[in-house]
PDB file of C-alpha atoms in Angstrom:
ATOM      1  CA  MET A   1      50.820 125.619 106.865  1.00 32.00           C
ATOM      2  CA  THR A   2      53.410 124.251 105.313  1.00 39.00           C
ATOM      3  CA  LEU A   3      56.544 123.336 107.454  1.00 40.00           C
ATOM      4  CA  PRO A   4      60.206 124.057 105.984  1.00 44.00           C
ATOM      5  CA  GLU A   5      62.450 121.357 104.926  1.00 57.00           C
ATOM      6  CA  ALA A   6      64.764 119.901 107.089  1.00 80.00           C
ATOM      7  CA  GLY A   7      68.365 120.666 106.257  1.00 91.00           C
ATOM      8  CA  PRO A   8      71.114 118.099 104.943  1.00 97.00           C
ATOM      9  CA  LEU A   9      71.186 114.837 106.756  1.00 98.00           C
ATOM     10  CA  GLY A  10      74.438 112.897 106.511  1.00 98.00           C
ATOM     11  CA  VAL A  11      74.088 109.062 106.057  1.00 98.00           C
ATOM     12  CA  PHE A  12      77.017 107.247 107.259  1.00 98.00           C
ATOM     13  CA  GLY A  13      76.818 103.569 107.113  1.00 96.00           C
ATOM     14  CA  GLY A  14      79.335 100.729 108.057  1.00 94.00           C
ATOM     15  CA  THR A  15      79.905  97.204 109.648  1.00 94.00           C
ATOM     16  CA  PHE A  16      81.098  99.358 112.952  1.00 97.00           C
ATOM     17  CA  ASP A  17      82.782  96.362 114.428  1.00 97.00           C
ATOM     18  CA  PRO A  18      83.243  98.023 116.736  1.00 98.00           C
ATOM     19  CA  ILE A  19      82.504 101.689 116.189  1.00 98.00           C
ATOM     20  CA  HIS A  20      85.531 103.854 117.417  1.00 98.00           C
ATOM     21  CA  TYR A  21      86.753 107.245 117.712  1.00 97.00           C
ATOM     22  CA  GLY A  22      87.776 107.138 114.223  1.00 95.00           C
ATOM     23  CA  HIS A  23      84.318 106.527 112.744  1.00 96.00           C
ATOM     24  CA  LEU A  24      82.797 109.396 114.971  1.00 97.00           C
ATOM     25  CA  ARG A  25      85.496 111.897 114.267  1.00 96.00           C
ATOM     26  CA  LEU A  26      84.507 111.479 110.317  1.00 96.00           C
ATOM     27  CA  ALA A  27      81.045 111.904 111.407  1.00 97.00           C
ATOM     28  CA  GLU A  28      81.287 114.776 113.246  1.00 97.00           C
ATOM     29  CA  THR A  29      83.830 116.641 110.676  1.00 97.00           C
ATOM     30  CA  ALA A  30      81.456 116.000 108.332  1.00 97.00           C
ATOM     31  CA  ARG A  31      78.737 117.505 110.017  1.00 97.00           C
ATOM     32  CA  GLU A  32      80.770 120.892 110.564  1.00 97.00           C
ATOM     33  CA  ALA A  33      82.660 120.963 106.896  1.00 97.00           C
ATOM     34  CA  LEU A  34      79.190 120.321 105.105  1.00 97.00           C
ATOM     35  CA  GLY A  35      76.676 122.144 106.970  1.00 97.00           C
ATOM     36  CA  LEU A  36      74.756 118.898 108.315  1.00 97.00           C
ATOM     37  CA  THR A  37      71.722 119.192 110.244  1.00 97.00           C
ATOM     38  CA  ARG A  38      72.153 115.548 111.721  1.00 97.00           C
ATOM     39  CA  VAL A  39      74.088 112.205 110.889  1.00 98.00           C
ATOM     40  CA  ARG A  40      72.508 108.875 110.823  1.00 98.00           C
ATOM     41  CA  LEU A  41      74.471 105.892 111.538  1.00 98.00           C
ATOM     42  CA  ILE A  42      73.380 102.942 109.967  1.00 97.00           C
ATOM     43  CA  PRO A  43      75.541  99.797 111.175  1.00 96.00           C
ATOM     44  CA  ALA A  44      75.086  97.135 108.281  1.00 93.00           C
ATOM     45  CA  GLY A  45      73.465  94.081 109.325  1.00 88.00           C
ATOM     46  CA  GLN A  46      75.131  91.678 106.741  1.00 83.00           C
ATOM     47  CA  PRO A  47      77.729  93.677 104.815  1.00 77.00           C
ATOM     48  CA  PRO A  48      78.133  92.192 101.104  1.00 75.00           C
ATOM     49  CA  HIS A  49      81.677  93.157 100.465  1.00 71.00           C
ATOM     50  CA  ARG A  50      83.334  91.997 103.632  1.00 74.00           C
ATOM     51  CA  ALA A  51      83.636  88.617 105.497  1.00 80.00           C
ATOM     52  CA  THR A  52      81.081  88.076 108.384  1.00 87.00           C
ATOM     53  CA  PRO A  53      81.475  90.565 111.187  1.00 93.00           C
ATOM     54  CA  GLY A  54      83.053  89.336 114.456  1.00 94.00           C
ATOM     55  CA  ALA A  55      80.218  90.562 116.709  1.00 96.00           C
ATOM     56  CA  ALA A  56      76.495  90.413 115.710  1.00 95.00           C
ATOM     57  CA  GLY A  57      74.568  92.613 114.440  1.00 95.00           C
ATOM     58  CA  ALA A  58      72.730  93.162 117.413  1.00 96.00           C
ATOM     59  CA  HIS A  59      75.804  94.068 119.457  1.00 97.00           C
ATOM     60  CA  ARG A  60      76.948  96.557 117.111  1.00 97.00           C
ATOM     61  CA  LEU A  61      73.871  98.113 116.640  1.00 97.00           C
ATOM     62  CA  ALA A  62      74.133  98.551 120.458  1.00 98.00           C
ATOM     63  CA  MET A  63      77.303  99.716 120.660  1.00 98.00           C
ATOM     64  CA  ALA A  64      76.864 102.267 118.038  1.00 98.00           C
ATOM     65  CA  ARG A  65      73.785 103.727 120.327  1.00 98.00           C
ATOM     66  CA  LEU A  66      76.116 104.093 123.193  1.00 98.00           C
ATOM     67  CA  ALA A  67      78.726 105.616 121.163  1.00 98.00           C
ATOM     68  CA  ALA A  68      76.220 108.164 119.583  1.00 98.00           C
ATOM     69  CA  ALA A  69      74.499 108.820 122.857  1.00 98.00           C
ATOM     70  CA  SER A  70      76.351 111.858 123.795  1.00 95.00           C
ATOM     71  CA  ASN A  71      75.752 114.019 120.622  1.00 97.00           C
ATOM     72  CA  PRO A  72      72.639 115.335 119.826  1.00 97.00           C
ATOM     73  CA  ALA A  73      73.406 115.633 116.010  1.00 97.00           C
ATOM     74  CA  PHE A  74      73.802 111.631 115.867  1.00 98.00           C
ATOM     75  CA  GLU A  75      71.075 109.007 115.469  1.00 97.00           C
ATOM     76  CA  VAL A  76      71.554 105.438 114.700  1.00 98.00           C
ATOM     77  CA  ASP A  77      69.176 103.526 112.137  1.00 97.00           C
ATOM     78  CA  PRO A  78      68.369  99.886 113.052  1.00 97.00           C
ATOM     79  CA  ALA A  79      66.689  99.122 109.932  1.00 96.00           C
ATOM     80  CA  GLU A  80      69.964  97.324 108.162  1.00 94.00           C
ATOM     81  CA  VAL A  81      70.828  95.346 111.294  1.00 95.00           C
ATOM     82  CA  GLU A  82      66.774  94.227 111.367  1.00 93.00           C
ATOM     83  CA  ALA A  83      66.725  93.260 108.076  1.00 89.00           C
ATOM     84  CA  ALA A  84      66.988  89.583 106.746  1.00 68.00           C
ATOM     85  CA  GLN A  85      68.745  90.617 103.359  1.00 78.00           C
ATOM     86  CA  ALA A  86      72.235  91.673 102.826  1.00 82.00           C
ATOM     87  CA  SER A  87      72.788  95.310 103.557  1.00 82.00           C
ATOM     88  CA  TYR A  88      73.102  97.161 100.235  1.00 92.00           C
ATOM     89  CA  THR A  89      73.688 101.104 100.360  1.00 95.00           C
ATOM     90  CA  ILE A  90      71.258 101.809  97.642  1.00 96.00           C
ATOM     91  CA  LEU A  91      68.352  99.513  99.379  1.00 95.00           C
ATOM     92  CA  SER A  92      68.883 102.039 102.427  1.00 96.00           C
ATOM     93  CA  LEU A  93      68.943 105.026 100.527  1.00 97.00           C
ATOM     94  CA  GLU A  94      65.706 104.159  98.958  1.00 97.00           C
ATOM     95  CA  ARG A  95      64.290 103.471 102.195  1.00 96.00           C
ATOM     96  CA  LEU A  96      65.530 106.674 103.471  1.00 97.00           C
ATOM     97  CA  ARG A  97      63.869 108.522 100.651  1.00 97.00           C
ATOM     98  CA  ALA A  98      60.720 107.076 100.842  1.00 97.00           C
ATOM     99  CA  GLU A  99      60.888 108.157 104.839  1.00 95.00           C
ATOM    100  CA  LEU A 100      62.037 111.392 104.482  1.00 96.00           C
ATOM    101  CA  GLY A 101      60.343 112.520 101.227  1.00 95.00           C
ATOM    102  CA  PRO A 102      61.491 113.851  97.732  1.00 95.00           C
ATOM    103  CA  ARG A 103      63.098 117.020  98.665  1.00 95.00           C
ATOM    104  CA  ARG A 104      65.030 116.459 101.715  1.00 96.00           C
ATOM    105  CA  PRO A 105      69.172 116.436 100.968  1.00 97.00           C
ATOM    106  CA  LEU A 106      70.567 113.428 101.550  1.00 98.00           C
ATOM    107  CA  VAL A 107      74.489 113.226 102.061  1.00 98.00           C
ATOM    108  CA  LEU A 108      76.055 109.880 102.019  1.00 98.00           C
ATOM    109  CA  LEU A 109      79.781 110.049 103.714  1.00 98.00           C
ATOM    110  CA  LEU A 110      82.529 107.988 102.477  1.00 96.00           C
ATOM    111  CA  GLY A 111      86.326 107.480 102.684  1.00 92.00           C
ATOM    112  CA  VAL A 112      88.301 107.836  99.553  1.00 90.00           C
ATOM    113  CA  ASP A 113      88.948 103.920  99.837  1.00 89.00           C
ATOM    114  CA  ALA A 114      85.692 103.380  99.708  1.00 91.00           C
ATOM    115  CA  PHE A 115      84.463 105.801  96.984  1.00 94.00           C
ATOM    116  CA  LEU A 116      87.158 104.174  94.634  1.00 92.00           C
ATOM    117  CA  GLY A 117      85.701 101.025  94.961  1.00 93.00           C
ATOM    118  CA  LEU A 118      82.060 102.178  94.253  1.00 95.00           C
ATOM    119  CA  PRO A 119      81.992 100.479  90.558  1.00 95.00           C
ATOM    120  CA  THR A 120      81.585  97.126  92.659  1.00 93.00           C
ATOM    121  CA  TRP A 121      78.578  97.918  94.445  1.00 94.00           C
ATOM    122  CA  ARG A 122      75.107  97.102  93.333  1.00 93.00           C
ATOM    123  CA  ARG A 123      73.433  99.612  91.119  1.00 95.00           C
ATOM    124  CA  TRP A 124      76.100 102.361  92.081  1.00 96.00           C
ATOM    125  CA  THR A 125      75.308 104.923  89.404  1.00 96.00           C
ATOM    126  CA  GLU A 126      71.743 105.222  91.076  1.00 97.00           C
ATOM    127  CA  LEU A 127      73.238 106.224  94.145  1.00 98.00           C
ATOM    128  CA  PHE A 128      73.134 109.644  93.083  1.00 98.00           C
ATOM    129  CA  ASP A 129      69.451 109.778  92.036  1.00 98.00           C
ATOM    130  CA  PHE A 130      68.948 109.479  95.699  1.00 98.00           C
ATOM    131  CA  ALA A 131      71.882 111.350  97.394  1.00 98.00           C
ATOM    132  CA  HIS A 132      74.867 113.559  97.089  1.00 98.00           C
ATOM    133  CA  LEU A 133      77.897 111.911  97.887  1.00 98.00           C
ATOM    134  CA  ALA A 134      80.646 113.352 100.204  1.00 98.00           C
ATOM    135  CA  VAL A 135      84.283 112.060 100.218  1.00 96.00           C
ATOM    136  CA  ALA A 136      86.716 111.988 103.134  1.00 94.00           C
ATOM    137  CA  ASN A 137      90.040 112.879 102.006  1.00 90.00           C
ATOM    138  CA  ARG A 138      92.958 112.686 104.097  1.00 80.00           C
ATOM    139  CA  PRO A 139      96.352 113.949 104.312  1.00 74.00           C
ATOM    140  CA  GLY A 140      98.429 112.444 101.165  1.00 72.00           C
ATOM    141  CA  TYR A 141      95.308 110.716  99.935  1.00 73.00           C
ATOM    142  CA  SER A 142      92.300 112.482  98.037  1.00 73.00           C
ATOM    143  CA  LEU A 143      90.506 112.050  94.934  1.00 80.00           C
ATOM    144  CA  GLY A 144      92.746 114.708  93.151  1.00 72.00           C
ATOM    145  CA  GLY A 145      95.996 112.151  93.076  1.00 68.00           C
ATOM    146  CA  ALA A 146      93.870 108.974  92.742  1.00 70.00           C
ATOM    147  CA  ALA A 147      93.779 106.736  89.901  1.00 83.00           C
ATOM    148  CA  MET A 148      89.943 105.596  89.427  1.00 88.00           C
ATOM    149  CA  PRO A 149      87.948 103.687  86.800  1.00 89.00           C
ATOM    150  CA  ALA A 150      86.511 105.599  83.664  1.00 92.00           C
ATOM    151  CA  ALA A 151      83.244 105.594  84.674  1.00 93.00           C
ATOM    152  CA  LEU A 152      83.929 106.965  88.221  1.00 94.00           C
ATOM    153  CA  ALA A 153      86.197 109.543  86.946  1.00 93.00           C
ATOM    154  CA  GLU A 154      83.380 110.737  84.547  1.00 94.00           C
ATOM    155  CA  GLN A 155      80.593 111.044  87.713  1.00 95.00           C
ATOM    156  CA  VAL A 156      83.483 113.005  89.441  1.00 94.00           C
ATOM    157  CA  SER A 157      84.198 115.320  86.509  1.00 93.00           C
ATOM    158  CA  ARG A 158      80.195 115.666  85.952  1.00 95.00           C
ATOM    159  CA  ARG A 159      79.186 116.010  89.573  1.00 96.00           C
ATOM    160  CA  GLN A 160      81.717 117.973  91.686  1.00 95.00           C
ATOM    161  CA  ALA A 161      80.529 120.797  93.765  1.00 97.00           C
ATOM    162  CA  THR A 162      80.950 122.658  96.835  1.00 96.00           C
ATOM    163  CA  PRO A 163      79.767 121.953 100.269  1.00 96.00           C
ATOM    164  CA  ASP A 164      77.669 125.130 100.357  1.00 95.00           C
ATOM    165  CA  THR A 165      75.658 124.043  97.584  1.00 96.00           C
ATOM    166  CA  LEU A 166      74.175 120.536  99.091  1.00 97.00           C
ATOM    167  CA  GLY A 167      71.073 122.380 100.262  1.00 95.00           C
ATOM    168  CA  ALA A 168      70.041 123.423  97.285  1.00 95.00           C
ATOM    169  CA  ALA A 169      69.419 120.342  95.469  1.00 96.00           C
ATOM    170  CA  PRO A 170      68.153 116.725  97.735  1.00 97.00           C
ATOM    171  CA  ALA A 171      70.705 114.673  95.749  1.00 98.00           C
ATOM    172  CA  GLY A 172      73.102 114.241  92.680  1.00 98.00           C
ATOM    173  CA  ARG A 173      76.455 116.265  93.482  1.00 98.00           C
ATOM    174  CA  LEU A 174      79.869 115.266  94.630  1.00 97.00           C
ATOM    175  CA  VAL A 175      81.826 116.988  97.223  1.00 97.00           C
ATOM    176  CA  GLN A 176      84.922 116.597  99.146  1.00 95.00           C
ATOM    177  CA  PHE A 177      86.075 117.565 102.644  1.00 95.00           C
ATOM    178  CA  ALA A 178      89.329 117.268 104.229  1.00 93.00           C
ATOM    179  CA  MET A 179      89.815 115.511 107.911  1.00 89.00           C
ATOM    180  CA  THR A 180      92.400 114.530 109.807  1.00 83.00           C
ATOM    181  CA  PRO A 181      92.563 110.386 110.487  1.00 80.00           C
ATOM    182  CA  LEU A 182      93.125 108.758 113.766  1.00 88.00           C
ATOM    183  CA  ALA A 183      95.325 105.797 113.508  1.00 89.00           C
ATOM    184  CA  ILE A 184      92.540 103.571 115.113  1.00 94.00           C
ATOM    185  CA  SER A 185      91.179 100.716 112.828  1.00 94.00           C
ATOM    186  CA  ALA A 186      88.721  98.218 113.643  1.00 96.00           C
ATOM    187  CA  THR A 187      90.815  95.348 112.724  1.00 96.00           C
ATOM    188  CA  ASP A 188      93.449  96.419 115.513  1.00 97.00           C
ATOM    189  CA  ILE A 189      90.798  97.199 118.072  1.00 98.00           C
ATOM    190  CA  ARG A 190      89.656  93.328 117.472  1.00 97.00           C
ATOM    191  CA  ALA A 191      93.300  91.875 117.580  1.00 97.00           C
ATOM    192  CA  ARG A 192      93.870  93.930 120.898  1.00 97.00           C
ATOM    193  CA  CYS A 193      90.601  92.499 122.494  1.00 97.00           C
ATOM    194  CA  ALA A 194      91.688  88.535 121.488  1.00 96.00           C
ATOM    195  CA  ALA A 195      95.346  89.626 122.815  1.00 97.00           C
ATOM    196  CA  GLY A 196      93.687  90.818 126.297  1.00 96.00           C
ATOM    197  CA  GLN A 197      95.282  94.547 125.866  1.00 97.00           C
ATOM    198  CA  SER A 198      93.445  97.711 126.799  1.00 97.00           C
ATOM    199  CA  LEU A 199      91.098  99.198 124.615  1.00 97.00           C
ATOM    200  CA  ARG A 200      91.177 102.465 126.657  1.00 96.00           C
ATOM    201  CA  TYR A 201      91.042 105.939 124.367  1.00 96.00           C
ATOM    202  CA  LEU A 202      90.315 103.944 121.127  1.00 97.00           C
ATOM    203  CA  LEU A 203      86.577 103.796 121.803  1.00 97.00           C
ATOM    204  CA  PRO A 204      83.690 105.811 124.141  1.00 98.00           C
ATOM    205  CA  PRO A 205      83.923 104.314 127.514  1.00 98.00           C
ATOM    206  CA  PRO A 206      80.604 103.073 127.361  1.00 98.00           C
ATOM    207  CA  VAL A 207      81.556 100.974 124.338  1.00 98.00           C
ATOM    208  CA  VAL A 208      84.836  99.677 125.911  1.00 98.00           C
ATOM    209  CA  ASP A 209      82.489  98.420 128.941  1.00 98.00           C
ATOM    210  CA  TYR A 210      79.869  96.927 126.529  1.00 98.00           C
ATOM    211  CA  ILE A 211      82.821  94.855 124.613  1.00 98.00           C
ATOM    212  CA  SER A 212      84.337  93.668 128.064  1.00 97.00           C
ATOM    213  CA  ARG A 213      80.711  92.791 129.923  1.00 97.00           C
ATOM    214  CA  HIS A 214      79.746  90.858 126.587  1.00 97.00           C
ATOM    215  CA  GLN A 215      83.361  89.346 126.151  1.00 97.00           C
ATOM    216  CA  LEU A 216      83.106  90.301 122.642  1.00 98.00           C
ATOM    217  CA  TYR A 217      86.125  89.624 120.062  1.00 97.00           C
ATOM    218  CA  LEU A 218      87.782  87.123 122.202  1.00 94.00           C
TER     219      LEU A 218
END
């Protein structure tokens, strides 16, 4: 007996330095708006496009697990943190495709800023071979009003689809979804830590406790 294929899996990578309610709200909004069965959070080990994270990979992985623990639709993937090489999205998608098989729909979740920078990513056009891409728009800032490189605009024009089509193919489509942004940033959280200010209501309480216990970002 052949078991049916599972539904679309959201893939949400990031430095998560630290993970906060803005990250979690984006993941939950995407899950609902796009009909995802689960969302896999992937903390970056050595992000190639950013400065060295403020907390070691093991700490960021632990905080992601604490943040995701209360949502049964969230799971945390340790592979990038545990890898010895830089964290490139295309490598993670190749790994997930090998793990989950050729037919499971994968949906890579991105903010508008990250999507517009896609041409600087390694093997960026190949991302569509392994996953759908879903872009989170926020009020006043969406792909519709954004200037973008010609190569990226061509991909948008060719691949745009609606969320209800994501389950019909394993990869290759581009969708957009709306979210209300939370005015929370990891940069601000790290600055508050350094200044000895409260982090309450910016991150899940277990993450706040973890940061305090391990004296991170001081």
